[in-house]
Amino acid sequence: ACLSHCWGKKGAALQLTPDTVDTLRSGVARAELPKTFRDAAEIFEKLGIHFLWIDAMCIAQDNLEDWASAASVMADIYEGAYLTIAATSSNNSNGGCFSRFRNRIRDFGSGNTMTDWPLLRRGWVCQERRLSTRVIHYAKDQLFWECDTAFHSESDPQDWTSGDRGTLKNLHDDPGQSWRSLVEIYSRLKFTKKGDHLPALAGIVEREARRRKDDTYVAGMWRNTLLDDLGFSPSRRRVYIASVTS
């Protein structure tokens, strides 16, 4: 099983580094884990799942070789996971997964816009969602279920179609159109490091390559649809020019 989470502006509260490697190998008490990690461990324990993969603790953060190696097998990690838990409404590793509702009556109509969810604004999460077989989103006011064929909420058992959900799961029969729709969504997401844009697609590219066996990936595009893939323009903020009166 995997955890999808926001690291926060200062990075995850607990990471695999030369300073922490011995501590992590010898074992860390659950009480010492960041809250999001603790909550995820509790969820999986109750589900009877005994192995949890957390990127911050499983990839050496100060080792470029280990980082590159892990990035290249992201498809195997998330596709092979029985379940991915997403701390969707948490801004950092101490935000936790669980809701803190005190009211007995919940307002399901608020906070359900996907662009309002901190996790789904992260560039790396696009890949985590697309590759995962099934995801449970722990949002602000309810749980959401996402898989290859549906996206459901507690408040609405019908398919919850909103924002970018559909394109992430290959609704287009045409691989070229599906890829361009994905890139359009992906280009709006945020990265802490500017150089992460292409590496964060590595797992998706590997999966696409299985579908497009007669094609070749070229830095964000595909050779057989290169002309169509090049047909984009960057969005720029409009610059307001005040009118001049005399």
mmCIF file of C-alpha atoms in Angstrom:
data_model
loop_
_atom_site.group_PDB
_atom_site.id
_atom_site.type_symbol
_atom_site.label_atom_id
_atom_site.label_comp_id
_atom_site.label_asym_id
_atom_site.label_seq_id
_atom_site.Cartn_x
_atom_site.Cartn_y
_atom_site.Cartn_z
ATOM 1 C CA ALA A 1 0.000 0.000 0.000
ATOM 2 C CA CYS A 2 1.078 3.606 -0.589
ATOM 3 C CA LEU A 3 0.523 7.019 0.972
ATOM 4 C CA SER A 4 0.030 10.097 -1.199
ATOM 5 C CA HIS A 5 0.607 13.290 0.777
ATOM 6 C CA CYS A 6 1.806 16.891 0.737
ATOM 7 C CA TRP A 7 5.282 17.356 2.139
ATOM 8 C CA GLY A 8 4.791 21.000 3.078
ATOM 9 C CA LYS A 9 6.916 24.034 2.324
ATOM 10 C CA LYS A 10 9.758 22.849 4.556
ATOM 11 C CA GLY A 11 9.580 19.242 3.359
ATOM 12 C CA ALA A 12 8.225 16.183 5.129
ATOM 13 C CA ALA A 13 8.771 16.172 8.892
ATOM 14 C CA LEU A 14 10.520 12.798 8.678
ATOM 15 C CA GLN A 15 12.710 11.865 5.701
ATOM 16 C CA LEU A 16 15.290 9.242 4.787
ATOM 17 C CA THR A 17 18.648 11.043 4.943
ATOM 18 C CA PRO A 18 22.174 10.108 6.067
ATOM 19 C CA ASP A 19 21.263 11.510 9.496
ATOM 20 C CA THR A 20 18.106 9.404 9.886
ATOM 21 C CA VAL A 21 18.955 6.167 8.067
ATOM 22 C CA ASP A 22 20.149 4.301 11.184
ATOM 23 C CA THR A 23 17.123 5.426 13.188
ATOM 24 C CA LEU A 24 14.711 4.325 10.482
ATOM 25 C CA ARG A 25 16.433 0.968 10.092
ATOM 26 C CA SER A 26 16.202 0.253 13.806
ATOM 27 C CA GLY A 27 12.535 1.261 13.872
ATOM 28 C CA VAL A 28 10.562 4.361 14.789
ATOM 29 C CA ALA A 29 7.762 4.356 17.345
ATOM 30 C CA ARG A 30 4.422 5.256 15.815
ATOM 31 C CA ALA A 31 4.038 8.149 18.249
ATOM 32 C CA GLU A 32 7.187 9.720 16.785
ATOM 33 C CA LEU A 33 5.881 9.697 13.212
ATOM 34 C CA PRO A 34 4.352 12.820 11.627
ATOM 35 C CA LYS A 35 0.574 12.832 12.084
ATOM 36 C CA THR A 36 -0.229 12.047 8.442
ATOM 37 C CA PHE A 37 2.060 9.006 8.563
ATOM 38 C CA ARG A 38 0.507 7.870 11.869
ATOM 39 C CA ASP A 39 -3.005 8.182 10.496
ATOM 40 C CA ALA A 40 -2.081 6.228 7.364
ATOM 41 C CA ALA A 41 -0.509 3.473 9.471
ATOM 42 C CA GLU A 42 -3.690 3.254 11.564
ATOM 43 C CA ILE A 43 -5.883 3.040 8.453
ATOM 44 C CA PHE A 44 -3.852 0.270 6.870
ATOM 45 C CA GLU A 45 -3.571 -1.616 10.148
ATOM 46 C CA LYS A 46 -7.359 -1.712 10.460
ATOM 47 C CA LEU A 47 -7.574 -2.900 6.849
ATOM 48 C CA GLY A 48 -5.155 -5.725 7.612
ATOM 49 C CA ILE A 49 -2.428 -4.301 5.363
ATOM 50 C CA HIS A 50 1.011 -4.637 6.930
ATOM 51 C CA PHE A 51 3.318 -2.911 4.446
ATOM 52 C CA LEU A 52 3.205 0.815 3.691
ATOM 53 C CA TRP A 53 5.358 2.720 1.178
ATOM 54 C CA ILE A 54 5.929 6.421 1.960
ATOM 55 C CA ASP A 55 8.129 8.297 -0.495
ATOM 56 C CA ALA A 56 9.785 10.533 2.105
ATOM 57 C CA MET A 57 10.887 7.522 4.155
ATOM 58 C CA CYS A 58 11.665 5.097 1.315
ATOM 59 C CA ILE A 59 13.720 7.275 -1.057
ATOM 60 C CA ALA A 60 17.061 8.692 0.098
ATOM 61 C CA GLN A 61 16.480 12.423 -0.206
ATOM 62 C CA ASP A 62 20.138 13.452 -0.430
ATOM 63 C CA ASN A 63 21.086 10.731 -2.901
ATOM 64 C CA LEU A 64 20.479 11.648 -6.556
ATOM 65 C CA GLU A 65 21.210 8.104 -7.714
ATOM 66 C CA ASP A 66 18.641 6.589 -5.354
ATOM 67 C CA TRP A 67 16.123 9.290 -6.249
ATOM 68 C CA ALA A 68 16.566 8.671 -9.993
ATOM 69 C CA SER A 69 16.270 4.921 -9.471
ATOM 70 C CA ALA A 70 13.036 5.300 -7.492
ATOM 71 C CA ALA A 71 11.572 7.718 -10.042
ATOM 72 C CA SER A 72 12.109 5.145 -12.778
ATOM 73 C CA VAL A 73 10.070 2.467 -10.954
ATOM 74 C CA MET A 74 7.178 4.630 -9.747
ATOM 75 C CA ALA A 75 4.856 2.825 -12.146
ATOM 76 C CA ASP A 76 5.658 -0.510 -10.503
ATOM 77 C CA ILE A 77 5.270 0.922 -6.994
ATOM 78 C CA TYR A 78 1.854 2.553 -7.411
ATOM 79 C CA GLU A 79 0.416 0.049 -9.884
ATOM 80 C CA GLY A 80 1.486 -2.777 -7.608
ATOM 81 C CA ALA A 81 -0.044 -1.254 -4.484
ATOM 82 C CA TYR A 82 -3.288 -2.814 -3.278
ATOM 83 C CA LEU A 83 -4.501 0.626 -2.169
ATOM 84 C CA THR A 84 -3.296 4.224 -2.057
ATOM 85 C CA ILE A 85 -4.433 6.454 0.797
ATOM 86 C CA ALA A 86 -4.440 10.156 -0.100
ATOM 87 C CA ALA A 87 -4.255 12.825 2.608
ATOM 88 C CA THR A 88 -6.057 15.097 0.179
ATOM 89 C CA SER A 89 -6.983 18.059 2.367
ATOM 90 C CA SER A 90 -3.731 18.214 4.340
ATOM 91 C CA ASN A 91 -1.082 20.824 3.520
ATOM 92 C CA ASN A 92 1.844 18.980 5.109
ATOM 93 C CA SER A 93 2.941 15.760 6.783
ATOM 94 C CA ASN A 94 1.557 16.894 10.147
ATOM 95 C CA GLY A 95 -1.916 17.739 8.849
ATOM 96 C CA GLY A 96 -3.216 14.201 9.217
ATOM 97 C CA CYS A 97 -5.798 12.249 7.259
ATOM 98 C CA PHE A 98 -8.837 12.379 9.498
ATOM 99 C CA SER A 99 -11.532 15.033 9.623
ATOM 100 C CA ARG A 100 -11.989 17.026 12.817
ATOM 101 C CA PHE A 101 -15.757 17.527 12.498
ATOM 102 C CA ARG A 102 -17.602 18.388 15.684
ATOM 103 C CA ASN A 103 -20.971 19.207 14.142
ATOM 104 C CA ARG A 104 -23.383 16.310 13.955
ATOM 105 C CA ILE A 105 -24.721 17.609 10.639
ATOM 106 C CA ARG A 106 -22.082 17.920 7.946
ATOM 107 C CA ASP A 107 -22.253 20.367 5.070
ATOM 108 C CA PHE A 108 -21.348 18.125 2.162
ATOM 109 C CA GLY A 109 -21.873 20.951 -0.279
ATOM 110 C CA SER A 110 -18.722 22.803 0.743
ATOM 111 C CA GLY A 111 -15.096 22.015 0.046
ATOM 112 C CA ASN A 112 -15.817 19.545 -2.751
ATOM 113 C CA THR A 113 -14.052 21.459 -5.497
ATOM 114 C CA MET A 114 -10.987 19.461 -6.426
ATOM 115 C CA THR A 115 -8.903 22.565 -7.009
ATOM 116 C CA ASP A 116 -9.452 23.425 -3.322
ATOM 117 C CA TRP A 117 -7.694 20.256 -2.196
ATOM 118 C CA PRO A 118 -3.996 20.946 -1.444
ATOM 119 C CA LEU A 119 -2.773 17.502 -2.463
ATOM 120 C CA LEU A 120 -4.272 17.615 -5.947
ATOM 121 C CA ARG A 121 -2.372 20.793 -6.782
ATOM 122 C CA ARG A 122 0.955 18.934 -6.484
ATOM 123 C CA GLY A 123 2.633 17.879 -9.721
ATOM 124 C CA TRP A 124 3.916 14.535 -8.443
ATOM 125 C CA VAL A 125 0.420 13.526 -7.308
ATOM 126 C CA CYS A 126 -0.873 13.499 -10.878
ATOM 127 C CA GLN A 127 1.278 10.433 -11.468
ATOM 128 C CA GLU A 128 0.379 8.832 -8.143
ATOM 129 C CA ARG A 129 -3.344 9.082 -8.904
ATOM 130 C CA ARG A 130 -3.084 7.879 -12.477
ATOM 131 C CA LEU A 131 -0.941 4.862 -11.660
ATOM 132 C CA SER A 132 -2.802 3.711 -8.537
ATOM 133 C CA THR A 133 -5.366 0.964 -9.037
ATOM 134 C CA ARG A 134 -7.581 2.408 -6.317
ATOM 135 C CA VAL A 135 -7.356 5.541 -4.135
ATOM 136 C CA ILE A 136 -9.252 6.622 -1.031
ATOM 137 C CA HIS A 137 -9.147 10.405 -0.635
ATOM 138 C CA TYR A 138 -9.405 11.712 2.920
ATOM 139 C CA ALA A 139 -10.884 15.133 2.161
ATOM 140 C CA LYS A 140 -12.085 17.861 4.504
ATOM 141 C CA ASP A 141 -15.648 16.676 4.992
ATOM 142 C CA GLN A 142 -15.880 13.159 3.589
ATOM 143 C CA LEU A 143 -14.143 10.287 1.836
ATOM 144 C CA PHE A 144 -13.834 9.896 -1.915
ATOM 145 C CA TRP A 145 -13.197 6.669 -3.799
ATOM 146 C CA GLU A 146 -11.227 6.794 -7.044
ATOM 147 C CA CYS A 147 -10.422 3.877 -9.340
ATOM 148 C CA ASP A 148 -9.956 3.212 -13.051
ATOM 149 C CA THR A 149 -13.668 3.421 -13.778
ATOM 150 C CA ALA A 150 -15.230 5.760 -11.207
ATOM 151 C CA PHE A 151 -14.917 8.566 -8.676
ATOM 152 C CA HIS A 152 -17.497 8.415 -5.871
ATOM 153 C CA SER A 153 -18.146 10.444 -2.721
ATOM 154 C CA GLU A 154 -19.916 9.593 0.518
ATOM 155 C CA SER A 155 -22.558 12.237 -0.152
ATOM 156 C CA ASP A 156 -23.212 11.122 -3.728
ATOM 157 C CA PRO A 157 -22.812 7.430 -4.608
ATOM 158 C CA GLN A 158 -23.193 8.322 -8.270
ATOM 159 C CA ASP A 159 -20.067 9.042 -10.296
ATOM 160 C CA TRP A 160 -18.681 12.373 -9.075
ATOM 161 C CA THR A 161 -17.580 14.039 -12.312
ATOM 162 C CA SER A 162 -15.665 17.231 -11.658
ATOM 163 C CA GLY A 163 -12.435 18.919 -12.656
ATOM 164 C CA ASP A 164 -9.672 16.699 -13.940
ATOM 165 C CA ARG A 165 -10.827 13.320 -12.673
ATOM 166 C CA GLY A 166 -11.834 11.810 -15.999
ATOM 167 C CA THR A 167 -8.756 12.553 -18.031
ATOM 168 C CA LEU A 168 -6.455 11.010 -15.467
ATOM 169 C CA LYS A 169 -8.044 7.640 -16.074
ATOM 170 C CA ASN A 170 -7.846 7.448 -19.865
ATOM 171 C CA LEU A 171 -11.418 8.272 -20.855
ATOM 172 C CA HIS A 172 -10.227 8.959 -24.404
ATOM 173 C CA ASP A 173 -9.945 5.980 -26.727
ATOM 174 C CA ASP A 174 -7.373 7.874 -28.765
ATOM 175 C CA PRO A 175 -4.000 7.643 -26.927
ATOM 176 C CA GLY A 176 -2.829 10.901 -28.502
ATOM 177 C CA GLN A 177 -5.841 12.890 -27.320
ATOM 178 C CA SER A 178 -5.668 11.260 -23.907
ATOM 179 C CA TRP A 179 -2.025 12.286 -23.556
ATOM 180 C CA ARG A 180 -2.640 15.888 -24.613
ATOM 181 C CA SER A 181 -5.523 16.185 -22.152
ATOM 182 C CA LEU A 182 -3.262 14.882 -19.413
ATOM 183 C CA VAL A 183 -0.511 17.358 -20.315
ATOM 184 C CA GLU A 184 -3.021 20.215 -20.212
ATOM 185 C CA ILE A 185 -3.961 19.255 -16.653
ATOM 186 C CA TYR A 186 -0.381 18.533 -15.653
ATOM 187 C CA SER A 187 0.891 21.914 -16.824
ATOM 188 C CA ARG A 188 -1.318 23.672 -14.244
ATOM 189 C CA LEU A 189 0.130 21.807 -11.272
ATOM 190 C CA LYS A 190 2.802 23.023 -8.865
ATOM 191 C CA PHE A 191 6.345 21.819 -8.279
ATOM 192 C CA THR A 192 8.794 22.749 -5.559
ATOM 193 C CA LYS A 193 11.692 22.059 -7.917
ATOM 194 C CA LYS A 194 11.497 23.323 -11.493
ATOM 195 C CA GLY A 195 13.494 20.373 -12.788
ATOM 196 C CA ASP A 196 10.875 17.859 -11.613
ATOM 197 C CA HIS A 197 8.404 18.338 -14.464
ATOM 198 C CA LEU A 198 9.696 15.533 -16.692
ATOM 199 C CA PRO A 199 10.858 13.122 -13.935
ATOM 200 C CA ALA A 200 7.399 13.337 -12.341
ATOM 201 C CA LEU A 201 5.967 11.912 -15.570
ATOM 202 C CA ALA A 202 8.365 8.954 -15.733
ATOM 203 C CA GLY A 203 5.938 6.403 -14.325
ATOM 204 C CA ILE A 204 3.090 7.552 -16.560
ATOM 205 C CA VAL A 205 5.413 7.452 -19.573
ATOM 206 C CA GLU A 206 6.360 3.870 -18.761
ATOM 207 C CA ARG A 207 2.696 2.892 -18.647
ATOM 208 C CA GLU A 208 1.930 4.766 -21.883
ATOM 209 C CA ALA A 209 4.838 3.052 -23.610
ATOM 210 C CA ARG A 210 3.115 -0.282 -23.015
ATOM 211 C CA ARG A 211 0.049 0.986 -24.873
ATOM 212 C CA ARG A 212 2.053 2.653 -27.641
ATOM 213 C CA LYS A 213 4.559 -0.054 -28.453
ATOM 214 C CA ASP A 214 5.241 1.297 -31.939
ATOM 215 C CA ASP A 215 5.887 4.824 -30.663
ATOM 216 C CA THR A 216 8.798 6.675 -29.046
ATOM 217 C CA TYR A 217 8.621 9.136 -26.160
ATOM 218 C CA VAL A 218 10.425 12.445 -26.773
ATOM 219 C CA ALA A 219 10.605 14.842 -23.795
ATOM 220 C CA GLY A 220 6.917 15.162 -23.011
ATOM 221 C CA MET A 221 5.674 14.210 -26.483
ATOM 222 C CA TRP A 222 5.344 11.138 -28.711
ATOM 223 C CA ARG A 223 7.002 10.748 -32.094
ATOM 224 C CA ASN A 224 3.923 9.438 -33.951
ATOM 225 C CA THR A 225 1.796 12.390 -32.801
ATOM 226 C CA LEU A 226 4.560 14.965 -32.615
ATOM 227 C CA LEU A 227 2.837 17.614 -34.746
ATOM 228 C CA ASP A 228 -0.331 17.453 -32.646
ATOM 229 C CA ASP A 229 1.631 17.355 -29.397
ATOM 230 C CA LEU A 230 3.489 20.512 -30.418
ATOM 231 C CA GLY A 231 0.238 22.398 -30.924
ATOM 232 C CA PHE A 232 0.158 24.162 -27.571
ATOM 233 C CA SER A 233 0.847 27.622 -26.222
ATOM 234 C CA PRO A 234 1.783 28.686 -22.688
ATOM 235 C CA SER A 235 -0.775 30.592 -20.673
ATOM 236 C CA ARG A 236 0.361 33.969 -19.430
ATOM 237 C CA ARG A 237 -1.157 36.321 -16.933
ATOM 238 C CA ARG A 238 -2.753 39.366 -18.429
ATOM 239 C CA VAL A 239 -0.927 42.532 -17.554
ATOM 240 C CA TYR A 240 -3.312 45.244 -16.473
ATOM 241 C CA ILE A 241 -2.607 48.599 -18.079
ATOM 242 C CA ALA A 242 -4.378 51.487 -16.439
ATOM 243 C CA SER A 243 -6.055 54.009 -18.707
ATOM 244 C CA VAL A 244 -4.493 57.428 -18.912
ATOM 245 C CA THR A 245 -6.728 60.475 -18.716
ATOM 246 C CA SER A 246 -5.809 64.071 -19.200
#
